[in-house]
Every structure is written in structure tokens, then in C-alpha cells.
XYZ file of C-alpha atoms in Angstrom:
664
model
C 79.322 1.602 -49.465
C 76.996 -1.127 -50.707
C 73.890 -1.588 -52.294
C 71.146 -4.493 -51.775
C 67.625 -4.988 -52.953
C 64.827 -6.315 -50.652
C 62.837 -7.505 -53.913
C 65.310 -8.165 -56.440
C 63.334 -10.008 -58.771
C 61.730 -6.819 -59.893
C 65.253 -6.255 -61.087
C 64.153 -8.284 -64.253
C 62.169 -5.536 -65.461
C 65.120 -3.148 -65.853
C 65.147 -3.743 -69.524
C 61.584 -2.219 -69.894
C 63.453 1.365 -69.815
C 64.433 0.827 -73.114
C 60.786 0.802 -74.067
C 60.554 4.759 -74.700
C 63.428 4.195 -77.110
C 62.039 1.203 -78.667
C 58.658 3.090 -79.355
C 60.452 6.179 -80.720
C 62.287 4.479 -83.584
C 59.202 2.357 -84.407
C 56.934 5.218 -84.675
C 59.352 7.600 -85.763
C 57.873 9.816 -89.318
C 60.068 10.252 -92.270
C 59.664 14.387 -93.522
C 57.683 14.657 -96.647
C 58.823 16.370 -99.572
C 57.447 19.733 -100.662
C 58.470 21.566 -103.776
C 58.820 25.169 -103.059
C 60.220 28.076 -105.180
C 63.446 29.313 -102.965
C 64.513 27.849 -99.755
C 67.437 29.991 -98.722
C 65.917 31.792 -96.173
C 63.728 28.931 -94.847
C 67.037 26.702 -94.893
C 68.798 28.562 -92.546
C 65.637 29.262 -90.093
C 64.936 25.140 -90.193
C 68.556 24.728 -89.184
C 68.272 26.841 -86.141
C 64.677 25.185 -85.280
C 65.873 21.709 -85.845
C 68.779 21.801 -83.328
C 66.755 22.901 -80.524
C 63.662 20.287 -81.436
C 66.318 17.438 -81.611
C 67.727 18.647 -78.192
C 64.352 18.418 -76.712
C 63.204 15.200 -78.394
C 66.498 13.618 -76.927
C 65.798 15.113 -73.732
C 62.253 14.151 -73.177
C 63.509 10.636 -74.387
C 65.936 10.200 -71.770
C 63.373 11.467 -69.254
C 60.923 8.921 -70.136
C 63.753 6.126 -70.111
C 64.533 7.223 -66.494
C 60.775 7.195 -64.980
C 60.881 3.674 -66.030
C 64.092 2.618 -64.638
C 63.514 4.558 -61.627
C 59.967 3.038 -61.155
C 61.591 -0.769 -61.598
C 64.177 0.205 -59.092
C 61.472 1.678 -56.522
C 59.741 -1.679 -57.010
C 62.902 -3.346 -56.153
C 63.301 -1.575 -52.942
C 66.836 -0.674 -52.851
C 68.611 -0.494 -49.359
C 71.866 1.454 -48.810
C 74.784 0.598 -46.408
C 77.875 2.477 -45.586
C 79.630 -0.098 -43.653
C 82.031 0.336 -40.764
C 82.395 -2.836 -38.583
C 79.039 -4.675 -40.189
C 77.037 -1.636 -39.297
C 75.790 1.188 -41.258
C 76.597 5.019 -39.711
C 73.025 5.917 -40.502
C 71.363 3.007 -38.916
C 71.303 4.593 -35.523
C 71.119 2.730 -32.058
C 70.031 -0.518 -32.873
C 66.961 -2.286 -30.742
C 65.493 -5.689 -31.915
C 63.005 -7.752 -30.294
C 62.484 -11.381 -31.512
C 58.744 -12.746 -30.600
C 59.084 -16.447 -30.858
C 55.623 -18.205 -31.251
C 55.214 -21.571 -29.125
C 51.542 -21.847 -30.196
C 50.307 -25.455 -30.964
C 50.263 -24.802 -34.438
C 54.272 -24.260 -34.745
C 54.293 -27.809 -33.739
C 53.203 -28.798 -37.532
C 55.854 -30.797 -38.950
C 57.366 -29.688 -42.917
C 60.198 -31.475 -44.710
C 60.912 -33.837 -41.523
C 61.255 -30.580 -39.287
C 58.883 -28.518 -36.922
C 58.075 -25.197 -37.443
C 59.176 -24.198 -34.140
C 62.408 -25.600 -34.314
C 63.163 -24.093 -37.760
C 62.170 -20.450 -36.209
C 64.481 -21.199 -32.917
C 67.548 -21.547 -35.101
C 66.373 -18.732 -37.378
C 66.540 -16.539 -33.766
C 69.725 -17.677 -33.256
C 71.104 -16.922 -36.257
C 69.544 -13.354 -36.095
C 71.289 -12.908 -32.672
C 74.604 -13.713 -34.615
C 73.874 -11.388 -37.482
C 73.404 -8.711 -35.657
C 75.988 -6.020 -34.565
C 77.752 -6.323 -31.111
C 76.135 -3.148 -30.041
C 72.811 -3.935 -30.951
C 69.985 -4.430 -27.737
C 68.171 -7.293 -28.212
C 65.165 -8.757 -26.325
C 63.426 -12.024 -26.569
C 59.585 -12.659 -26.075
C 58.210 -16.042 -26.082
C 54.022 -16.228 -26.704
C 51.078 -17.892 -27.663
C 47.923 -16.477 -27.082
C 49.823 -14.899 -23.939
C 53.077 -13.943 -23.027
C 54.912 -17.064 -21.680
C 58.427 -15.224 -20.906
C 60.361 -12.461 -21.674
C 63.795 -10.632 -21.277
C 62.923 -8.050 -18.443
C 65.170 -5.362 -20.435
C 66.746 -5.470 -23.708
C 70.299 -7.130 -23.610
C 73.520 -7.513 -25.634
C 74.573 -10.864 -23.879
C 74.245 -13.328 -26.772
C 74.794 -16.624 -24.852
C 71.698 -15.285 -22.554
C 69.491 -14.404 -25.237
C 70.275 -17.580 -27.415
C 69.584 -19.947 -24.237
C 65.892 -18.261 -23.650
C 65.261 -19.395 -27.298
C 66.547 -23.116 -27.167
C 64.978 -23.284 -23.831
C 61.151 -22.336 -25.541
C 58.879 -25.493 -25.674
C 55.332 -25.695 -27.900
C 52.583 -25.192 -25.820
C 48.672 -26.451 -26.136
C 47.752 -22.616 -26.576
C 46.539 -20.661 -29.458
C 48.145 -17.418 -30.982
C 47.513 -13.865 -30.501
C 50.325 -11.773 -32.427
C 48.732 -8.742 -30.066
C 50.320 -10.085 -27.177
C 53.808 -10.622 -28.602
C 53.978 -7.028 -30.086
C 52.677 -4.956 -27.186
C 55.197 -6.824 -25.056
C 57.782 -6.032 -27.691
C 56.491 -2.276 -27.651
C 57.246 -2.275 -23.900
C 60.810 -3.543 -24.159
C 61.478 -1.191 -27.051
C 60.264 2.200 -25.027
C 62.234 1.436 -22.197
C 65.064 3.149 -23.819
C 65.785 5.893 -26.603
C 66.125 4.046 -29.603
C 66.263 5.045 -33.131
C 66.249 2.180 -35.131
C 63.573 -0.404 -33.611
C 62.732 -3.758 -35.158
C 60.266 -6.660 -34.028
C 61.120 -9.978 -35.585
C 58.231 -12.140 -35.811
C 59.472 -15.848 -35.642
C 56.024 -17.486 -36.408
C 54.125 -19.242 -39.318
C 52.179 -16.167 -39.461
C 48.767 -18.318 -40.009
C 45.787 -16.321 -40.444
C 44.135 -17.537 -36.867
C 46.706 -15.318 -34.952
C 45.348 -12.037 -36.297
C 42.068 -12.011 -34.684
C 42.763 -10.007 -31.314
C 43.597 -6.103 -32.215
C 46.428 -4.459 -30.872
C 45.731 -2.078 -28.475
C 48.562 0.505 -28.759
C 50.771 0.915 -32.043
C 53.877 3.418 -32.161
C 53.806 3.447 -35.950
C 58.017 3.859 -35.651
C 58.626 0.250 -35.339
C 59.561 -1.909 -38.408
C 58.129 -5.440 -38.576
C 59.969 -8.181 -40.082
C 58.667 -11.660 -40.675
C 60.460 -14.749 -42.171
C 57.911 -16.658 -44.655
C 58.230 -20.425 -44.367
C 54.942 -20.776 -46.090
C 54.869 -24.757 -46.253
C 51.670 -26.672 -46.662
C 50.273 -28.471 -43.492
C 47.648 -31.161 -44.231
C 45.765 -31.192 -40.916
C 42.916 -32.966 -38.986
C 41.666 -31.881 -35.902
C 39.086 -32.561 -33.368
C 36.895 -29.631 -32.033
C 34.740 -31.931 -29.637
C 33.632 -35.303 -28.155
C 30.744 -35.828 -26.237
C 30.060 -39.082 -24.481
C 26.638 -40.197 -23.412
C 25.148 -43.278 -22.327
C 22.236 -44.850 -24.181
C 20.133 -46.763 -21.344
C 17.829 -48.675 -24.189
C 20.719 -49.842 -26.002
C 22.862 -50.386 -22.873
C 25.849 -48.900 -24.462
C 28.125 -45.610 -24.518
C 28.507 -43.416 -27.422
C 30.816 -40.896 -28.551
C 30.064 -38.274 -31.046
C 33.091 -36.475 -32.603
C 33.145 -33.389 -34.633
C 35.965 -31.613 -36.309
C 37.620 -30.277 -39.252
C 40.508 -30.542 -41.912
C 43.034 -28.584 -43.942
C 42.880 -28.053 -46.616
C 38.963 -28.087 -47.071
C 38.018 -30.933 -49.527
C 41.676 -31.936 -50.438
C 42.172 -34.416 -47.726
C 41.465 -38.194 -47.550
C 39.760 -40.633 -44.902
C 41.690 -40.984 -41.816
C 41.498 -43.666 -39.240
C 40.291 -42.838 -35.666
C 40.593 -44.753 -32.784
C 38.615 -44.750 -29.440
C 40.203 -45.594 -25.932
C 38.196 -46.379 -22.526
C 40.753 -45.819 -19.862
C 43.856 -47.308 -20.990
C 42.201 -49.925 -23.164
C 41.327 -49.427 -27.174
C 37.514 -50.325 -27.604
C 37.527 -49.534 -31.446
C 38.344 -47.830 -34.535
C 37.157 -46.418 -37.706
C 37.681 -43.982 -40.386
C 36.402 -40.615 -40.996
C 35.877 -38.444 -44.236
C 35.551 -35.135 -44.250
C 33.195 -33.222 -46.666
C 33.614 -30.500 -49.337
C 33.285 -28.043 -46.703
C 36.372 -29.879 -44.552
C 34.077 -30.578 -41.651
C 33.398 -34.173 -40.097
C 30.913 -35.712 -37.549
C 31.384 -39.317 -36.239
C 29.384 -41.324 -33.800
C 30.979 -44.363 -32.351
C 29.327 -46.916 -29.819
C 30.676 -49.376 -27.605
C 30.275 -51.253 -24.350
C 32.810 -50.908 -21.170
C 31.463 -52.889 -18.273
C 29.003 -51.739 -16.074
C 30.263 -48.890 -14.048
C 28.814 -45.586 -13.290
C 31.529 -43.690 -15.190
C 33.432 -43.909 -18.496
C 36.328 -41.551 -19.512
C 38.860 -42.234 -22.280
C 39.990 -40.223 -25.616
C 39.606 -40.226 -29.330
C 42.730 -40.050 -31.325
C 43.102 -39.410 -35.316
C 46.344 -41.031 -36.779
C 49.090 -38.736 -36.818
C 49.268 -36.294 -39.460
C 51.660 -33.155 -40.021
C 49.973 -31.501 -36.767
C 49.587 -34.050 -34.273
C 48.774 -31.614 -31.471
C 45.157 -31.505 -32.147
C 44.310 -34.934 -33.095
C 43.375 -36.300 -29.400
C 40.362 -35.266 -27.372
C 39.483 -36.163 -23.645
C 35.902 -37.333 -22.961
C 34.231 -38.531 -19.563
C 30.708 -39.171 -18.483
C 28.593 -40.807 -15.762
C 25.908 -42.870 -16.549
C 22.558 -41.246 -15.525
C 20.684 -42.743 -12.378
C 16.552 -42.910 -12.423
C 14.708 -40.907 -9.770
C 11.485 -40.581 -8.673
C 9.408 -37.358 -9.006
C 6.504 -36.463 -6.617
C 4.124 -33.496 -7.342
C 2.303 -32.063 -4.535
C -0.301 -29.721 -5.849
C -1.909 -27.479 -3.133
C -4.727 -26.481 -5.529
C -5.631 -29.554 -7.844
C -7.529 -28.871 -10.936
C -7.920 -30.488 -14.369
C -6.307 -28.594 -17.491
C -4.022 -25.676 -18.067
C -5.214 -24.130 -14.818
C -3.215 -26.544 -12.704
C 0.510 -26.474 -11.444
C 0.619 -30.312 -11.897
C -0.968 -29.860 -15.396
C 2.568 -27.592 -16.714
C 4.975 -30.078 -14.379
C 3.402 -33.276 -15.773
C 4.763 -32.182 -19.183
C 8.181 -32.164 -18.113
C 7.849 -35.229 -15.835
C 4.917 -37.515 -17.183
C 5.782 -40.364 -15.155
C 5.748 -38.194 -11.823
C 3.318 -38.977 -8.927
C 0.878 -36.592 -8.527
C -0.317 -35.917 -4.706
C -2.694 -33.526 -2.776
C -1.687 -32.221 0.568
C -3.661 -34.301 2.566
C -1.980 -37.387 0.724
C 1.536 -36.407 1.463
C 1.699 -37.959 5.215
C 0.836 -41.633 3.714
C 2.962 -41.202 0.498
C 6.394 -43.397 0.141
C 9.098 -41.158 -0.754
C 12.625 -42.772 -1.273
C 15.443 -41.421 -2.524
C 16.941 -40.875 -5.008
C 14.179 -38.476 -5.999
C 12.915 -34.951 -5.731
C 9.635 -33.750 -4.445
C 7.955 -30.430 -6.359
C 5.892 -28.388 -3.725
C 3.434 -26.109 -5.804
C 1.161 -23.690 -3.974
C 0.900 -25.757 -0.876
C -0.274 -24.254 2.401
C 1.634 -26.026 5.194
C 4.794 -27.864 5.887
C 5.134 -31.637 6.102
C 7.349 -33.543 8.492
C 7.370 -36.419 5.807
C 8.721 -33.740 3.321
C 11.704 -32.446 5.666
C 12.873 -36.109 6.404
C 13.152 -36.968 2.747
C 15.332 -33.971 2.236
C 17.299 -34.368 5.335
C 18.186 -37.832 4.011
C 19.292 -36.648 0.816
C 16.241 -36.021 -1.166
C 15.895 -33.038 -3.821
C 12.983 -30.220 -3.385
C 11.693 -27.430 -5.551
C 9.350 -25.020 -3.933
C 6.780 -22.854 -5.951
C 4.490 -20.521 -3.949
C 1.192 -19.402 -5.143
C -2.459 -18.061 -4.047
C -2.196 -20.488 -0.873
C 1.177 -19.686 0.330
C 1.453 -16.696 3.150
C 4.383 -15.382 4.681
C 3.836 -17.787 7.525
C 4.935 -20.499 5.258
C 8.302 -21.109 6.842
C 9.741 -24.517 7.013
C 13.323 -25.275 8.375
C 14.369 -26.711 4.796
C 13.676 -23.120 2.805
C 16.895 -21.563 1.713
C 14.796 -18.107 1.846
C 11.893 -17.067 3.953
C 8.761 -15.519 2.415
C 7.949 -12.024 2.993
C 5.094 -9.717 1.344
C 3.907 -10.490 -1.937
C 4.066 -8.232 -4.783
C 2.014 -7.324 -7.936
C 4.031 -5.572 -10.326
C 5.766 -6.577 -13.647
C 9.299 -7.412 -13.483
C 11.859 -9.388 -15.485
C 14.688 -11.749 -14.336
C 18.364 -11.650 -14.479
C 20.309 -14.969 -14.232
C 23.015 -14.633 -11.822
C 25.086 -17.850 -11.058
C 26.820 -19.122 -13.999
C 28.725 -21.485 -11.688
C 25.248 -23.164 -11.029
C 24.610 -23.741 -14.375
C 28.053 -25.476 -15.189
C 26.461 -27.920 -12.170
C 23.490 -28.474 -14.348
C 25.447 -29.483 -17.345
C 24.129 -26.530 -19.465
C 24.616 -22.770 -20.173
C 22.550 -19.557 -19.288
C 22.941 -18.372 -22.917
C 20.697 -21.008 -24.561
C 17.844 -19.725 -22.906
C 15.438 -16.543 -22.911
C 15.710 -15.190 -19.239
C 15.295 -11.450 -20.721
C 12.013 -12.766 -22.030
C 10.190 -13.813 -18.767
C 7.575 -11.276 -17.015
C 6.819 -11.834 -13.511
C 3.457 -10.147 -12.684
C 3.360 -11.384 -8.839
C 5.183 -13.330 -6.267
C 6.587 -13.200 -2.894
C 9.809 -10.909 -1.730
C 12.074 -13.627 -0.240
C 15.242 -13.160 1.921
C 18.040 -15.474 1.716
C 18.960 -17.566 4.460
C 22.644 -17.593 5.499
C 24.802 -20.028 3.163
C 22.583 -19.812 0.528
C 22.961 -19.129 -3.333
C 20.917 -16.719 -5.189
C 20.506 -18.250 -8.708
C 18.415 -15.517 -10.214
C 17.102 -11.879 -9.331
C 14.187 -10.095 -10.195
C 14.857 -6.313 -11.953
C 14.478 -4.844 -8.699
C 16.941 -6.812 -7.061
C 15.210 -9.062 -5.199
C 15.826 -13.185 -5.451
C 13.813 -14.990 -8.074
C 15.520 -18.336 -7.378
C 17.587 -19.461 -4.353
C 19.325 -22.649 -3.585
C 20.678 -23.946 -0.260
C 21.553 -27.352 1.650
C 19.035 -29.072 4.218
C 20.653 -31.965 5.841
C 22.355 -33.953 3.230
C 19.502 -32.832 0.458
C 19.418 -29.563 -1.568
C 16.463 -27.281 -1.885
C 15.438 -24.504 -4.768
C 12.637 -21.927 -4.017
C 11.234 -19.623 -6.430
C 9.664 -16.231 -5.777
C 6.734 -16.886 -8.177
C 4.282 -19.805 -8.996
C 4.375 -22.943 -11.232
C 1.463 -21.791 -13.679
C 0.735 -18.965 -15.876
C -1.072 -16.922 -13.322
C 1.723 -14.876 -11.871
C 4.261 -15.063 -14.421
C 5.146 -16.670 -18.220
C 7.595 -18.486 -17.524
C 5.722 -21.861 -18.131
C 5.642 -20.824 -21.800
C 9.195 -19.994 -22.612
C 11.803 -22.210 -23.633
C 13.724 -21.924 -20.255
C 11.142 -23.630 -18.244
C 11.624 -27.311 -19.527
C 15.119 -27.620 -19.152
C 15.748 -25.572 -15.880
C 12.889 -27.897 -14.303
C 14.276 -31.188 -15.350
C 18.099 -30.270 -15.104
C 17.223 -29.148 -11.503
C 15.305 -32.256 -10.699
C 18.225 -34.421 -11.570
C 20.672 -32.312 -10.148
C 18.731 -32.356 -6.691
C 18.304 -35.794 -6.851
C 21.981 -36.538 -7.041
C 21.732 -38.874 -10.367
C 22.611 -36.406 -12.798
C 24.767 -37.393 -15.574
C 28.251 -35.930 -15.708
C 28.165 -34.156 -12.176
C 31.317 -33.245 -11.170
C 33.063 -33.407 -14.700
C 34.324 -30.259 -16.093
C 35.200 -29.582 -19.613
C 38.070 -26.848 -20.003
C 40.160 -25.342 -22.608
C 43.952 -25.390 -22.006
C 44.894 -22.369 -19.528
C 41.136 -22.010 -18.231
C 40.938 -21.962 -14.147
C 39.748 -25.315 -12.554
C 36.979 -24.184 -10.028
C 35.522 -26.962 -8.175
C 32.267 -26.219 -5.296
C 34.243 -28.179 -2.192
C 35.007 -27.503 1.193
C 38.181 -28.387 3.077
C 41.716 -29.337 1.320
C 42.149 -31.217 -1.649
C 44.999 -32.573 -4.333
C 44.959 -32.523 -7.970
C 46.148 -35.385 -9.837
C 48.045 -34.164 -13.017
C 47.522 -35.733 -16.521
C 51.257 -36.853 -16.268
C 50.705 -38.502 -12.908
C 52.135 -35.221 -10.743
C 50.162 -34.108 -7.900
C 49.666 -30.167 -6.608
C 47.736 -28.900 -3.771
C 44.481 -26.986 -4.381
C 43.782 -23.506 -3.424
C 40.800 -21.563 -2.425
C 38.490 -20.634 -0.018
C 36.016 -22.399 2.226
C 33.429 -23.231 -0.428
C 35.475 -23.010 -3.573
C 38.839 -24.478 -4.468
C 40.846 -23.338 -7.393
C 43.437 -24.743 -9.724
C 45.397 -22.628 -12.149
C 47.883 -24.794 -13.718
C 46.057 -26.395 -16.662
C 48.144 -25.624 -19.314
C 48.590 -28.967 -20.527
C 45.785 -31.344 -22.221
C 44.525 -34.428 -20.396
C 42.597 -35.489 -17.410
C 42.882 -33.465 -14.164
C 41.436 -35.640 -10.876
C 40.561 -33.656 -7.899
C 41.065 -35.519 -4.713
C 39.825 -35.051 -0.877
C 40.311 -37.595 1.662
C 41.486 -40.275 -0.999
C 38.291 -39.923 -2.943
C 37.663 -38.281 -6.173
C 35.169 -35.261 -6.007
C 35.681 -33.667 -9.395
C 37.147 -34.671 -12.595
C 38.190 -31.986 -15.485
C 39.122 -32.895 -19.011
C 41.447 -30.082 -20.711
C 41.397 -29.873 -24.227
C 42.538 -28.011 -27.155
C 40.884 -24.551 -27.729
C 39.768 -24.912 -31.563
C 37.588 -22.044 -31.496
C 40.105 -19.975 -32.799
C 40.246 -22.188 -36.098
C 44.238 -22.890 -34.770
C 44.392 -26.122 -36.986
C 43.946 -24.329 -40.030
C 47.319 -23.353 -40.492
C 46.760 -21.268 -43.947
C 48.854 -18.511 -43.822
C 47.668 -14.509 -43.838
C 48.189 -12.762 -46.848
C 50.433 -10.138 -47.269
C 47.746 -7.395 -47.382
C 46.234 -8.704 -44.101
C 49.507 -8.662 -42.102
C 50.254 -5.243 -43.558
C 46.697 -3.965 -42.566
C 47.229 -5.799 -38.872
C 50.522 -3.782 -38.015
C 49.573 -0.528 -40.028
C 51.026 2.127 -39.685
C 54.429 0.147 -38.724
C 56.091 -0.948 -41.997
C 56.155 -4.380 -42.639
C 58.801 -6.436 -44.360
C 58.349 -10.143 -45.296
C 61.125 -12.263 -46.250
C 61.367 -15.486 -48.313
C 62.944 -18.396 -46.652
C 65.749 -18.548 -49.013
C 68.242 -15.523 -48.604
C 66.602 -13.833 -45.509
C 69.810 -13.319 -43.667
C 71.208 -10.847 -46.078
C 68.059 -8.966 -46.665
C 67.431 -8.892 -42.856
C 70.646 -7.305 -42.130
C 69.901 -4.975 -44.990
C 66.715 -3.943 -43.672
C 67.805 -3.089 -39.935
C 71.536 -2.129 -40.520
C 71.083 -0.105 -44.013
C 68.805 2.710 -45.207
C 66.127 2.226 -47.900
C 66.101 4.862 -50.640
C 62.490 3.794 -52.022
C 61.018 7.175 -51.212
C 63.796 9.340 -52.596
C 63.488 7.097 -55.984
C 59.853 7.968 -55.865
C 60.286 11.580 -55.121
C 62.524 11.645 -58.400
C 59.779 9.658 -60.531
C 57.369 12.673 -59.644
C 59.934 15.334 -60.538
C 60.645 13.534 -63.721
C 56.904 13.143 -64.373
C 56.660 17.005 -64.082
C 59.408 17.465 -66.295
C 58.084 15.199 -68.943
C 54.682 17.109 -68.961
C 56.501 20.367 -69.260
C 58.758 19.315 -72.320
C 55.836 17.514 -74.005
C 53.740 20.776 -73.879
C 56.502 22.876 -75.143
C 57.366 20.411 -78.349
C 53.483 20.963 -79.108
C 54.068 24.368 -78.983
C 57.252 24.434 -81.006
């Protein structure tokens, strides 16, 4: 039998066990002399009493010394082994799962070595340390499980091979994914001694997602390689074109760790393969930075590139890809079926959004000059016009608002939905088609759809092939989009003024109309450009076969239905180009997910780790000497609970002896 300690540093406090003895001698009182006539009978009684008192005093002193001694041993956490071929007979049938973290924060370099390489070697050591009878599993994970042994195995070469083949990913960390998979593996047999060893930097960002099921019987072991990792990272880089200054502009935001303790770093900007400039960034006291850089790059309609911070301990998050298209000019024509002056006119509200728009009456439409690119807005018109139909058919955009002049007989061929009966009741609006918002380059969460109240309008029946963008609270469409010839049309169920709804007074109105106009005119900047996080699915509105060009130059086929293609293999950061018939139809910029603060490699505290895995026992092992302690935990039996029970018994004895002493 042998004994080892999980917290041997506490053994330095063993001399405290002599404390009660030292206190006894320091505060012992000498007896007082009192003169008395005859002491013969008293002396005989005192002899009997003093022997009993000395015995109780010595016993009380020993009990107090034992209490201190056992408390020190309790905190040092002794483990008892009865070794037999390296395995404790009391250890039971052993099952261990090694959870290897391959998130991008594991690429941090400490002392000239990446954390991932250190923990891969540690995993192989553990496989060699465990007894031959132990069953072992491996889970390779980040924010998802990338690979795992289907069952627990005792094939050492097979297990070491899985660990050796693990490579860093561009994903964030979720320890819950690994622990749940580990519990599944451990639950495949009747094991009495189960352990999950986390081979991870244990950064705080990985403990956000909750564990769904916790057994409470599996111990958790973590090897602590707590090394500083000074790091800069980029959260976002947005490219835009300044038409007035005739240059491109990149706005970069990011952070640094540790906050307020990092100096300036150089940053370089690249357009395509050409470096267009460099500068320096200096984070504030909160560790955050914002940097704007402008450059000129040819006369092309689009530009793509990347921004890069000089290499640091964690290089994976130092690059961010960006792209944009130069917004084109387009015309806007407002056709008002009931022209008025002031706030009562549809054109009044629309001109606030499109101040340069040309306002026409219905009678002026036949003689108007509509030239693409552009968009026509019909507001409360009575009848159709061939000029409008031809404009849309040849690639123009059209937005239609009904009104008091509109009837259910208004049914031009370009409408994506036909008008039915008019309703007169208060209803709310719900946005449905999030994909269309991506095409507009904005997000529905930024607006206040729930505050829109529609008091009157027309029930609409969508035509085949159209898309319902928003619905009324009773389920009827509020906005429908569809195609006509080479152009596109959006029709609303209510008017463009305040007579039938309050939409014109809500924050949603201006960005919605301006975004729709640019989108329908075909001049929208960044149309076809998608920003994705690593691992997100790439979806493109496209018909027919297509090919995706990967960041490293390889090509893969797209998959999907007749109107949408889907591409799932976006695990690496970079630029993905979607091609059809040799032409680019979309581009995706895949960057790291920095929203979970993965770049901040601060280690979670011991309390946070224990709380996260509670009620499972957690053991954190220091970098030096972890091998012996890990073997002791898995193959031995911790006796701390027995020591604590003994302390409680001794405390009860101490209280009893102290009370008897006072009575005497």
C-alpha cells in the first residue's frame, strides 16, 4: 500500500498540530500556596483527583492536536493505493474519456509551443499511464464534436493515432459538447470508475453553454497549463465606398488581452493580393480598438481583401476578410394617384426618403422617361400603364402601395399578388422572410415591426413563384415580392401615408423603402456578398448547378433545390466564390466567430469550473507532476471523507472532555 497527496503543498502546515501543546505550556498556571492547619486528609484526596485531572488534560491535549493534524491532512487530500500490477484493487473497472479541445484559442503559443501540441502529448502520456485493463475513449471537439471513438477501446495505438491526427479548427469552444459526448461513451458500459480528462486551456469563454445532462458520478480532471497569452483580435472589418472622396474605406473593430496592458501593433491592409497600406492600432484602457483606413484601388465595381494584425501569440484571429461593391446611381419616380400638398399626400412621405425623386401624376406617366437602373413607386393609382409594365419587364424595379383609389379590379400582369376585398380592422405586422433581409444587407431585429398598426388595406393572394415577406396578424400577406421579365416588384397591402397605417412614422419605414429601392434597381452595394462565421451554412438564391471555389483554391459542387443552393463546408476562414456557367453569382466572406470572446484566453477560475461540472467532483492538476497525481486519482481511493468524519468525532470528544473538566 502507498499514499500520495493531491494537494501536497498543505503538508507544510503539519507543524500547526503542535499548536495546542505550545499554547498549553505558554498559558499553564502555577498553583497558589494557601496556609492551612492540617492537610493530611486533603492531601490524600488531592492525589486521587490530580491523577484523574492530569489524565483528562493530557487526553484533551492529544485530541486537539489530532484535530489540527487531521484537518491539515484533509486539505492535502491523501489518496490510498493498494497496488497490483499498477492498479488499485479498489479502483474498480476503469473507463476514461480524453476530451481534446481543438478550438482556435488552442493555437496560442506559450514558451515556443502551441497549447494544442502540449495537450496532444499529454493525452498520449495518459494513454500510456493507464492500466492495460482500462477502457479509453477520445473526443475531439470545439463548439461541436468533430470526431469521437464510437466505443471505449483498449487499443493504445488506435487511440494515440486519433489524438495525433487532431488539427486546430476555426471554431469557438463549448465544453458542454465534449462532456455530453463523453457521458454517452461512459454510459455504454457498467463502469464503476469513470473519468473525463479535459485537454484544454480551460479559458472562461468555453463555459457559456450549459450541460444538458449531468450524472454526478463521473470525476472531471483538468491539467492546468495556465500561461499568459497576450493577444489582439479583430471582431469586424466593413468595407464601403465613399463616392464623394472617391476612395474605399475599411472600419476595423477588435480587442486585446490583457485589457489595458498591451502596446500598439502594426496592421496591414490588402486589396486582393496587393498590400495597399499599413498603420498602427492602440487599444484603450478597456482593451478595445477602432481603426479606419482609406485607400484607392482602381475603378472596378467591387473590391475584396483582408486586414491583418502583426503576428502575436494567437495568430488565428489576426486576419479578417472584407468585400464590397461600389453602389451605383439609380433613378426614382413617384407616381401619386391622389397628389396633394403637405402631410396628407403619399408623395410627401416618400419624398422625405427620396428627396431627388421625380413626382408624377397618373396622366403624366405615358409621356415620362423611365430609364434603368431605377425604381418606380406607384402610390394609390387607379389604373395600369404599359410604360410601367415595359420598364419592369426590361429590368426596372417597382414598389406598389394601394389606396382609396385602388380597387380589386386593379390587376396588372406584373403584380406578384392580386388585390381582393378591402379590410377595415386593426392588425399588427410580422416579418417572415429573413433571407430577403440578407439581400437588403440589413437585419429585421433592428426595426420595430411589432409596433406597426394597420387599420385598413387589401387582402392579397400571392401569385405562384412569389415570396411573402411579411404577414398581418390574421395570416394574410402584408408585403409580397416577385419577378416580372427581368425586373422585380414588391407590393404592400396598405397605403404609403398615415390614412391606413402608422408605418410611415416608424423607424422601419425609411430603411425599408430605401433598401427596397436600391435592391430592386439592381444597384445595391454588396449584393451577392455574404458575411458568415466559420461553419455557418452558405445559402444563395440561385437556380441551376453551381460550383464553390474554396479559400485554398479547391472546388466543390453546390447542393440545393430549384431556387436555392446550399453549401455547408465553410469550416475554414477565407473567401468562397459561387460560380455558375463560369460567372460569379455570389461571394461569401467566412471569418472567425469572435462573439464568444474566444480571443480572450483568460482561464476560468477554480470556482467557476467546479460550479460548471457540479455535482461531479473536479480535480485541477498543476503542470508539474500531474502524471503521478492523475494516476493517484484514477487508480487510488481518496480518504478525505474519512478524515473529515474523524475530525467531527474528535470535535465531539473535545466538547465532552472540556465540559467534564469544568464540572470537576
